[in-house]
Every structure is written in structure tokens, then in C-alpha cells.
PDB file of N, CA, C and O in Angstrom:
ATOM      1  N   MET A   1     -23.943 -67.956  83.135  1.00 50.00           N
ATOM      2  CA  MET A   1     -22.568 -67.610  82.837  1.00 50.00           C
ATOM      3  C   MET A   1     -22.486 -67.222  81.366  1.00 50.00           C
ATOM      4  O   MET A   1     -23.049 -67.871  80.506  1.00 50.00           O
ATOM      5  N   THR A   2     -21.772 -66.166  81.110  1.00 56.00           N
ATOM      6  CA  THR A   2     -21.611 -65.730  79.733  1.00 56.00           C
ATOM      7  C   THR A   2     -20.396 -66.394  79.115  1.00 56.00           C
ATOM      8  O   THR A   2     -19.494 -66.843  79.812  1.00 56.00           O
ATOM      9  N   HIS A   3     -20.391 -66.441  77.837  1.00 55.00           N
ATOM     10  CA  HIS A   3     -19.294 -67.065  77.100  1.00 55.00           C
ATOM     11  C   HIS A   3     -18.672 -66.014  76.190  1.00 55.00           C
ATOM     12  O   HIS A   3     -19.370 -65.288  75.499  1.00 55.00           O
ATOM     13  N   SER A   4     -17.366 -65.930  76.234  1.00 61.00           N
ATOM     14  CA  SER A   4     -16.668 -64.994  75.363  1.00 61.00           C
ATOM     15  C   SER A   4     -16.036 -65.750  74.218  1.00 61.00           C
ATOM     16  O   SER A   4     -15.415 -66.791  74.420  1.00 61.00           O
ATOM     17  N   ASN A   5     -16.212 -65.249  73.028  1.00 60.00           N
ATOM     18  CA  ASN A   5     -15.605 -65.900  71.870  1.00 60.00           C
ATOM     19  C   ASN A   5     -14.341 -65.163  71.412  1.00 60.00           C
ATOM     20  O   ASN A   5     -13.851 -65.415  70.326  1.00 60.00           O
ATOM     21  N   ARG A   6     -13.815 -64.268  72.259  1.00 61.00           N
ATOM     22  CA  ARG A   6     -12.572 -63.590  71.915  1.00 61.00           C
ATOM     23  C   ARG A   6     -11.435 -64.596  71.914  1.00 61.00           C
ATOM     24  O   ARG A   6     -11.328 -65.416  72.810  1.00 61.00           O
ATOM     25  N   THR A   7     -10.584 -64.506  70.935  1.00 71.00           N
ATOM     26  CA  THR A   7      -9.446 -65.403  70.900  1.00 71.00           C
ATOM     27  C   THR A   7      -8.486 -65.042  72.030  1.00 71.00           C
ATOM     28  O   THR A   7      -8.485 -63.912  72.529  1.00 71.00           O
ATOM     29  N   LEU A   8      -7.671 -66.001  72.395  1.00 65.00           N
ATOM     30  CA  LEU A   8      -6.794 -65.822  73.541  1.00 65.00           C
ATOM     31  C   LEU A   8      -5.837 -64.647  73.367  1.00 65.00           C
ATOM     32  O   LEU A   8      -5.611 -63.880  74.298  1.00 65.00           O
ATOM     33  N   HIS A   9      -5.285 -64.478  72.171  1.00 72.00           N
ATOM     34  CA  HIS A   9      -4.310 -63.395  71.973  1.00 72.00           C
ATOM     35  C   HIS A   9      -4.934 -62.006  72.080  1.00 72.00           C
ATOM     36  O   HIS A   9      -4.224 -61.026  72.240  1.00 72.00           O
ATOM     37  N   ARG A  10      -6.260 -61.904  72.027  1.00 79.00           N
ATOM     38  CA  ARG A  10      -6.925 -60.600  72.143  1.00 79.00           C
ATOM     39  C   ARG A  10      -7.339 -60.293  73.574  1.00 79.00           C
ATOM     40  O   ARG A  10      -7.860 -59.227  73.853  1.00 79.00           O
ATOM     41  N   ARG A  11      -7.115 -61.220  74.482  1.00 82.00           N
ATOM     42  CA  ARG A  11      -7.475 -60.994  75.885  1.00 82.00           C
ATOM     43  C   ARG A  11      -6.365 -60.214  76.588  1.00 82.00           C
ATOM     44  O   ARG A  11      -5.222 -60.241  76.157  1.00 82.00           O
ATOM     45  N   PRO A  12      -6.699 -59.541  77.678  1.00 89.00           N
ATOM     46  CA  PRO A  12      -5.670 -58.820  78.437  1.00 89.00           C
ATOM     47  C   PRO A  12      -4.582 -59.786  78.923  1.00 89.00           C
ATOM     48  O   PRO A  12      -4.840 -60.969  79.176  1.00 89.00           O
ATOM     49  N   ARG A  13      -3.378 -59.277  79.085  1.00 89.00           N
ATOM     50  CA  ARG A  13      -2.226 -60.095  79.472  1.00 89.00           C
ATOM     51  C   ARG A  13      -2.480 -60.866  80.764  1.00 89.00           C
ATOM     52  O   ARG A  13      -2.174 -62.047  80.858  1.00 89.00           O
ATOM     53  N   ILE A  14      -3.053 -60.223  81.766  1.00 88.00           N
ATOM     54  CA  ILE A  14      -3.284 -60.891  83.048  1.00 88.00           C
ATOM     55  C   ILE A  14      -4.301 -62.021  82.886  1.00 88.00           C
ATOM     56  O   ILE A  14      -4.168 -63.086  83.503  1.00 88.00           O
ATOM     57  N   GLU A  15      -5.299 -61.822  82.052  1.00 86.00           N
ATOM     58  CA  GLU A  15      -6.291 -62.872  81.811  1.00 86.00           C
ATOM     59  C   GLU A  15      -5.647 -64.063  81.099  1.00 86.00           C
ATOM     60  O   GLU A  15      -5.940 -65.215  81.422  1.00 86.00           O
ATOM     61  N   ARG A  16      -4.761 -63.786  80.151  1.00 85.00           N
ATOM     62  CA  ARG A  16      -4.048 -64.882  79.470  1.00 85.00           C
ATOM     63  C   ARG A  16      -3.216 -65.673  80.462  1.00 85.00           C
ATOM     64  O   ARG A  16      -3.152 -66.897  80.408  1.00 85.00           O
ATOM     65  N   ARG A  17      -2.568 -64.976  81.386  1.00 85.00           N
ATOM     66  CA  ARG A  17      -1.731 -65.662  82.381  1.00 85.00           C
ATOM     67  C   ARG A  17      -2.574 -66.515  83.312  1.00 85.00           C
ATOM     68  O   ARG A  17      -2.219 -67.657  83.622  1.00 85.00           O
ATOM     69  N   VAL A  18      -3.694 -65.981  83.781  1.00 83.00           N
ATOM     70  CA  VAL A  18      -4.582 -66.744  84.662  1.00 83.00           C
ATOM     71  C   VAL A  18      -5.087 -67.992  83.951  1.00 83.00           C
ATOM     72  O   VAL A  18      -5.103 -69.089  84.523  1.00 83.00           O
ATOM     73  N   LEU A  19      -5.480 -67.854  82.704  1.00 83.00           N
ATOM     74  CA  LEU A  19      -5.940 -69.022  81.941  1.00 83.00           C
ATOM     75  C   LEU A  19      -4.823 -70.046  81.775  1.00 83.00           C
ATOM     76  O   LEU A  19      -5.059 -71.252  81.896  1.00 83.00           O
ATOM     77  N   ALA A  20      -3.614 -69.589  81.528  1.00 83.00           N
ATOM     78  CA  ALA A  20      -2.483 -70.511  81.373  1.00 83.00           C
ATOM     79  C   ALA A  20      -2.220 -71.257  82.677  1.00 83.00           C
ATOM     80  O   ALA A  20      -1.979 -72.470  82.674  1.00 83.00           O
ATOM     81  N   ILE A  21      -2.284 -70.570  83.798  1.00 82.00           N
ATOM     82  CA  ILE A  21      -2.069 -71.217  85.096  1.00 82.00           C
ATOM     83  C   ILE A  21      -3.190 -72.209  85.364  1.00 82.00           C
ATOM     84  O   ILE A  21      -2.950 -73.340  85.792  1.00 82.00           O
ATOM     85  N   LEU A  22      -4.418 -71.803  85.102  1.00 81.00           N
ATOM     86  CA  LEU A  22      -5.565 -72.682  85.324  1.00 81.00           C
ATOM     87  C   LEU A  22      -5.475 -73.940  84.461  1.00 81.00           C
ATOM     88  O   LEU A  22      -5.793 -75.036  84.917  1.00 81.00           O
ATOM     89  N   ARG A  23      -4.995 -73.792  83.248  1.00 81.00           N
ATOM     90  CA  ARG A  23      -4.861 -74.940  82.347  1.00 81.00           C
ATOM     91  C   ARG A  23      -3.645 -75.794  82.658  1.00 81.00           C
ATOM     92  O   ARG A  23      -3.498 -76.883  82.137  1.00 81.00           O
ATOM     93  N   GLY A  24      -2.760 -75.288  83.504  1.00 77.00           N
ATOM     94  CA  GLY A  24      -1.558 -76.034  83.848  1.00 77.00           C
ATOM     95  C   GLY A  24      -0.430 -75.823  82.862  1.00 77.00           C
ATOM     96  O   GLY A  24       0.567 -76.535  82.885  1.00 77.00           O
ATOM     97  N   ALA A  25      -0.557 -74.841  81.995  1.00 79.00           N
ATOM     98  CA  ALA A  25       0.465 -74.573  80.985  1.00 79.00           C
ATOM     99  C   ALA A  25       1.613 -73.745  81.537  1.00 79.00           C
ATOM    100  O   ALA A  25       2.681 -73.707  80.958  1.00 79.00           O
ATOM    101  N   GLU A  26       1.360 -73.078  82.638  1.00 79.00           N
ATOM    102  CA  GLU A  26       2.378 -72.187  83.223  1.00 79.00           C
ATOM    103  C   GLU A  26       2.379 -72.415  84.729  1.00 79.00           C
ATOM    104  O   GLU A  26       1.322 -72.443  85.349  1.00 79.00           O
ATOM    105  N   PRO A  27       3.546 -72.601  85.319  1.00 76.00           N
ATOM    106  CA  PRO A  27       3.582 -72.790  86.777  1.00 76.00           C
ATOM    107  C   PRO A  27       3.242 -71.486  87.490  1.00 76.00           C
ATOM    108  O   PRO A  27       3.483 -70.405  86.968  1.00 76.00           O
ATOM    109  N   PHE A  28       2.668 -71.623  88.656  1.00 75.00           N
ATOM    110  CA  PHE A  28       2.344 -70.448  89.451  1.00 75.00           C
ATOM    111  C   PHE A  28       3.515 -70.151  90.361  1.00 75.00           C
ATOM    112  O   PHE A  28       3.933 -70.993  91.153  1.00 75.00           O
ATOM    113  N   ASP A  29       4.083 -68.949  90.267  1.00 76.00           N
ATOM    114  CA  ASP A  29       5.276 -68.579  91.023  1.00 76.00           C
ATOM    115  C   ASP A  29       4.956 -68.069  92.425  1.00 76.00           C
ATOM    116  O   ASP A  29       5.852 -67.754  93.178  1.00 76.00           O
ATOM    117  N   GLY A  30       3.686 -67.945  92.730  1.00 74.00           N
ATOM    118  CA  GLY A  30       3.299 -67.325  93.991  1.00 74.00           C
ATOM    119  C   GLY A  30       3.429 -68.250  95.177  1.00 74.00           C
ATOM    120  O   GLY A  30       4.048 -69.305  95.118  1.00 74.00           O
ATOM    121  N   ASP A  31       2.827 -67.839  96.263  1.00 80.00           N
ATOM    122  CA  ASP A  31       2.909 -68.623  97.487  1.00 80.00           C
ATOM    123  C   ASP A  31       2.058 -69.888  97.388  1.00 80.00           C
ATOM    124  O   ASP A  31       1.260 -70.056  96.471  1.00 80.00           O
ATOM    125  N   ALA A  32       2.241 -70.772  98.342  1.00 85.00           N
ATOM    126  CA  ALA A  32       1.568 -72.071  98.320  1.00 85.00           C
ATOM    127  C   ALA A  32       0.050 -71.912  98.398  1.00 85.00           C
ATOM    128  O   ALA A  32      -0.683 -72.685  97.765  1.00 85.00           O
ATOM    129  N   GLU A  33      -0.433 -70.932  99.132  1.00 87.00           N
ATOM    130  CA  GLU A  33      -1.884 -70.737  99.269  1.00 87.00           C
ATOM    131  C   GLU A  33      -2.524 -70.417  97.918  1.00 87.00           C
ATOM    132  O   GLU A  33      -3.554 -70.982  97.561  1.00 87.00           O
ATOM    133  N   LYS A  34      -1.907 -69.539  97.157  1.00 82.00           N
ATOM    134  CA  LYS A  34      -2.454 -69.181  95.844  1.00 82.00           C
ATOM    135  C   LYS A  34      -2.321 -70.340  94.866  1.00 82.00           C
ATOM    136  O   LYS A  34      -3.214 -70.590  94.058  1.00 82.00           O
ATOM    137  N   SER A  35      -1.228 -71.053  94.950  1.00 81.00           N
ATOM    138  CA  SER A  35      -1.039 -72.225  94.103  1.00 81.00           C
ATOM    139  C   SER A  35      -2.121 -73.265  94.382  1.00 81.00           C
ATOM    140  O   SER A  35      -2.696 -73.853  93.462  1.00 81.00           O
ATOM    141  N   ASN A  36      -2.426 -73.482  95.652  1.00 85.00           N
ATOM    142  CA  ASN A  36      -3.486 -74.408  96.033  1.00 85.00           C
ATOM    143  C   ASN A  36      -4.849 -73.928  95.551  1.00 85.00           C
ATOM    144  O   ASN A  36      -5.712 -74.738  95.205  1.00 85.00           O
ATOM    145  N   ALA A  37      -5.058 -72.620  95.522  1.00 86.00           N
ATOM    146  CA  ALA A  37      -6.327 -72.079  95.043  1.00 86.00           C
ATOM    147  C   ALA A  37      -6.548 -72.437  93.575  1.00 86.00           C
ATOM    148  O   ALA A  37      -7.652 -72.828  93.186  1.00 86.00           O
ATOM    149  N   PHE A  38      -5.506 -72.341  92.741  1.00 83.00           N
ATOM    150  CA  PHE A  38      -5.641 -72.726  91.339  1.00 83.00           C
ATOM    151  C   PHE A  38      -5.900 -74.224  91.211  1.00 83.00           C
ATOM    152  O   PHE A  38      -6.688 -74.663  90.385  1.00 83.00           O
ATOM    153  N   ARG A  39      -5.234 -75.003  92.050  1.00 84.00           N
ATOM    154  CA  ARG A  39      -5.445 -76.445  92.034  1.00 84.00           C
ATOM    155  C   ARG A  39      -6.900 -76.773  92.399  1.00 84.00           C
ATOM    156  O   ARG A  39      -7.539 -77.616  91.776  1.00 84.00           O
ATOM    157  N   ARG A  40      -7.429 -76.074  93.407  1.00 89.00           N
ATOM    158  CA  ARG A  40      -8.833 -76.291  93.800  1.00 89.00           C
ATOM    159  C   ARG A  40      -9.782 -75.868  92.687  1.00 89.00           C
ATOM    160  O   ARG A  40     -10.789 -76.537  92.443  1.00 89.00           O
ATOM    161  N   LEU A  41      -9.481 -74.763  92.024  1.00 87.00           N
ATOM    162  CA  LEU A  41     -10.333 -74.326  90.911  1.00 87.00           C
ATOM    163  C   LEU A  41     -10.395 -75.379  89.811  1.00 87.00           C
ATOM    164  O   LEU A  41     -11.468 -75.667  89.272  1.00 87.00           O
ATOM    165  N   ARG A  42      -9.232 -75.958  89.465  1.00 83.00           N
ATOM    166  CA  ARG A  42      -9.219 -77.025  88.455  1.00 83.00           C
ATOM    167  C   ARG A  42     -10.057 -78.213  88.908  1.00 83.00           C
ATOM    168  O   ARG A  42     -10.822 -78.782  88.134  1.00 83.00           O
ATOM    169  N   HIS A  43      -9.932 -78.576  90.178  1.00 87.00           N
ATOM    170  CA  HIS A  43     -10.675 -79.714  90.719  1.00 87.00           C
ATOM    171  C   HIS A  43     -12.183 -79.446  90.703  1.00 87.00           C
ATOM    172  O   HIS A  43     -12.967 -80.299  90.286  1.00 87.00           O
ATOM    173  N   ILE A  44     -12.587 -78.273  91.155  1.00 90.00           N
ATOM    174  CA  ILE A  44     -14.003 -77.915  91.179  1.00 90.00           C
ATOM    175  C   ILE A  44     -14.575 -77.896  89.766  1.00 90.00           C
ATOM    176  O   ILE A  44     -15.674 -78.403  89.515  1.00 90.00           O
ATOM    177  N   ALA A  45     -13.839 -77.323  88.830  1.00 86.00           N
ATOM    178  CA  ALA A  45     -14.311 -77.280  87.443  1.00 86.00           C
ATOM    179  C   ALA A  45     -14.502 -78.691  86.895  1.00 86.00           C
ATOM    180  O   ALA A  45     -15.508 -78.973  86.228  1.00 86.00           O
ATOM    181  N   ALA A  46     -13.573 -79.580  87.190  1.00 85.00           N
ATOM    182  CA  ALA A  46     -13.695 -80.960  86.713  1.00 85.00           C
ATOM    183  C   ALA A  46     -14.904 -81.645  87.337  1.00 85.00           C
ATOM    184  O   ALA A  46     -15.633 -82.382  86.651  1.00 85.00           O
ATOM    185  N   ARG A  47     -15.146 -81.410  88.609  1.00 91.00           N
ATOM    186  CA  ARG A  47     -16.311 -82.010  89.284  1.00 91.00           C
ATOM    187  C   ARG A  47     -17.616 -81.496  88.705  1.00 91.00           C
ATOM    188  O   ARG A  47     -18.617 -82.216  88.694  1.00 91.00           O
ATOM    189  N   LYS A  48     -17.628 -80.269  88.245  1.00 90.00           N
ATOM    190  CA  LYS A  48     -18.844 -79.661  87.679  1.00 90.00           C
ATOM    191  C   LYS A  48     -18.955 -79.937  86.181  1.00 90.00           C
ATOM    192  O   LYS A  48     -19.786 -79.338  85.508  1.00 90.00           O
ATOM    193  N   ASP A  49     -18.102 -80.816  85.671  1.00 88.00           N
ATOM    194  CA  ASP A  49     -18.085 -81.165  84.250  1.00 88.00           C
ATOM    195  C   ASP A  49     -17.808 -79.969  83.349  1.00 88.00           C
ATOM    196  O   ASP A  49     -18.300 -79.896  82.216  1.00 88.00           O
ATOM    197  N   MET A  50     -17.029 -79.033  83.839  1.00 83.00           N
ATOM    198  CA  MET A  50     -16.617 -77.897  83.025  1.00 83.00           C
ATOM    199  C   MET A  50     -15.349 -78.287  82.284  1.00 83.00           C
ATOM    200  O   MET A  50     -14.458 -78.915  82.855  1.00 83.00           O
ATOM    201  N   GLU A  51     -15.279 -77.951  81.057  1.00 78.00           N
ATOM    202  CA  GLU A  51     -14.117 -78.292  80.257  1.00 78.00           C
ATOM    203  C   GLU A  51     -13.074 -77.183  80.348  1.00 78.00           C
ATOM    204  O   GLU A  51     -13.344 -76.025  80.065  1.00 78.00           O
ATOM    205  N   ILE A  52     -11.893 -77.557  80.777  1.00 76.00           N
ATOM    206  CA  ILE A  52     -10.764 -76.632  80.770  1.00 76.00           C
ATOM    207  C   ILE A  52      -9.888 -77.068  79.614  1.00 76.00           C
ATOM    208  O   ILE A  52      -9.335 -78.168  79.608  1.00 76.00           O
ATOM    209  N   LEU A  53      -9.804 -76.228  78.618  1.00 71.00           N
ATOM    210  CA  LEU A  53      -9.035 -76.580  77.426  1.00 71.00           C
ATOM    211  C   LEU A  53      -7.576 -76.776  77.779  1.00 71.00           C
ATOM    212  O   LEU A  53      -7.014 -76.037  78.587  1.00 71.00           O
ATOM    213  N   SER A  54      -6.967 -77.755  77.169  1.00 69.00           N
ATOM    214  CA  SER A  54      -5.562 -77.997  77.431  1.00 69.00           C
ATOM    215  C   SER A  54      -4.733 -76.957  76.695  1.00 69.00           C
ATOM    216  O   SER A  54      -5.169 -76.402  75.682  1.00 69.00           O
ATOM    217  N   PRO A  55      -3.539 -76.684  77.196  1.00 62.00           N
ATOM    218  CA  PRO A  55      -2.683 -75.720  76.507  1.00 62.00           C
ATOM    219  C   PRO A  55      -2.248 -76.267  75.152  1.00 62.00           C
ATOM    220  O   PRO A  55      -1.997 -77.454  75.024  1.00 62.00           O
ATOM    221  N   THR A  56      -2.206 -75.421  74.149  1.00 60.00           N
ATOM    222  CA  THR A  56      -1.799 -75.875  72.808  1.00 60.00           C
ATOM    223  C   THR A  56      -0.543 -75.195  72.377  1.00 60.00           C
ATOM    224  O   THR A  56      -0.153 -74.192  72.845  1.00 60.00           O
TER     225      THR A  56
END
């Protein structure tokens, strides 16, 4: 897996939104299936010892 050192404000708008949803900083307005998908992603990342930075 590659690592990007680009700061958040330099990322595309959609990528910033996805990261915010994944971090729990922004609620997901979509349907329940997509909302559950983000919840599963957070759970899987935690199980794999991946660090999801908290929103600041």
C-alpha cells in the first residue's frame, strides 16, 4: 500500500468527504447499505490495526 503525504486540504473534494465519513467526522446522508459499508470499513481497519486519524 502506498502512502500519500499530501495534506488534506490539497486532496480532491470527494476524497476529503470520504475521509471525513470514514473518520466519523461527517454523517453519511446516503442509504443504510452505504452507511453500513463505512461502518464495516472502520471495523475492518481497526481489526487490522490500521490507524484512522480522528477528525481535528
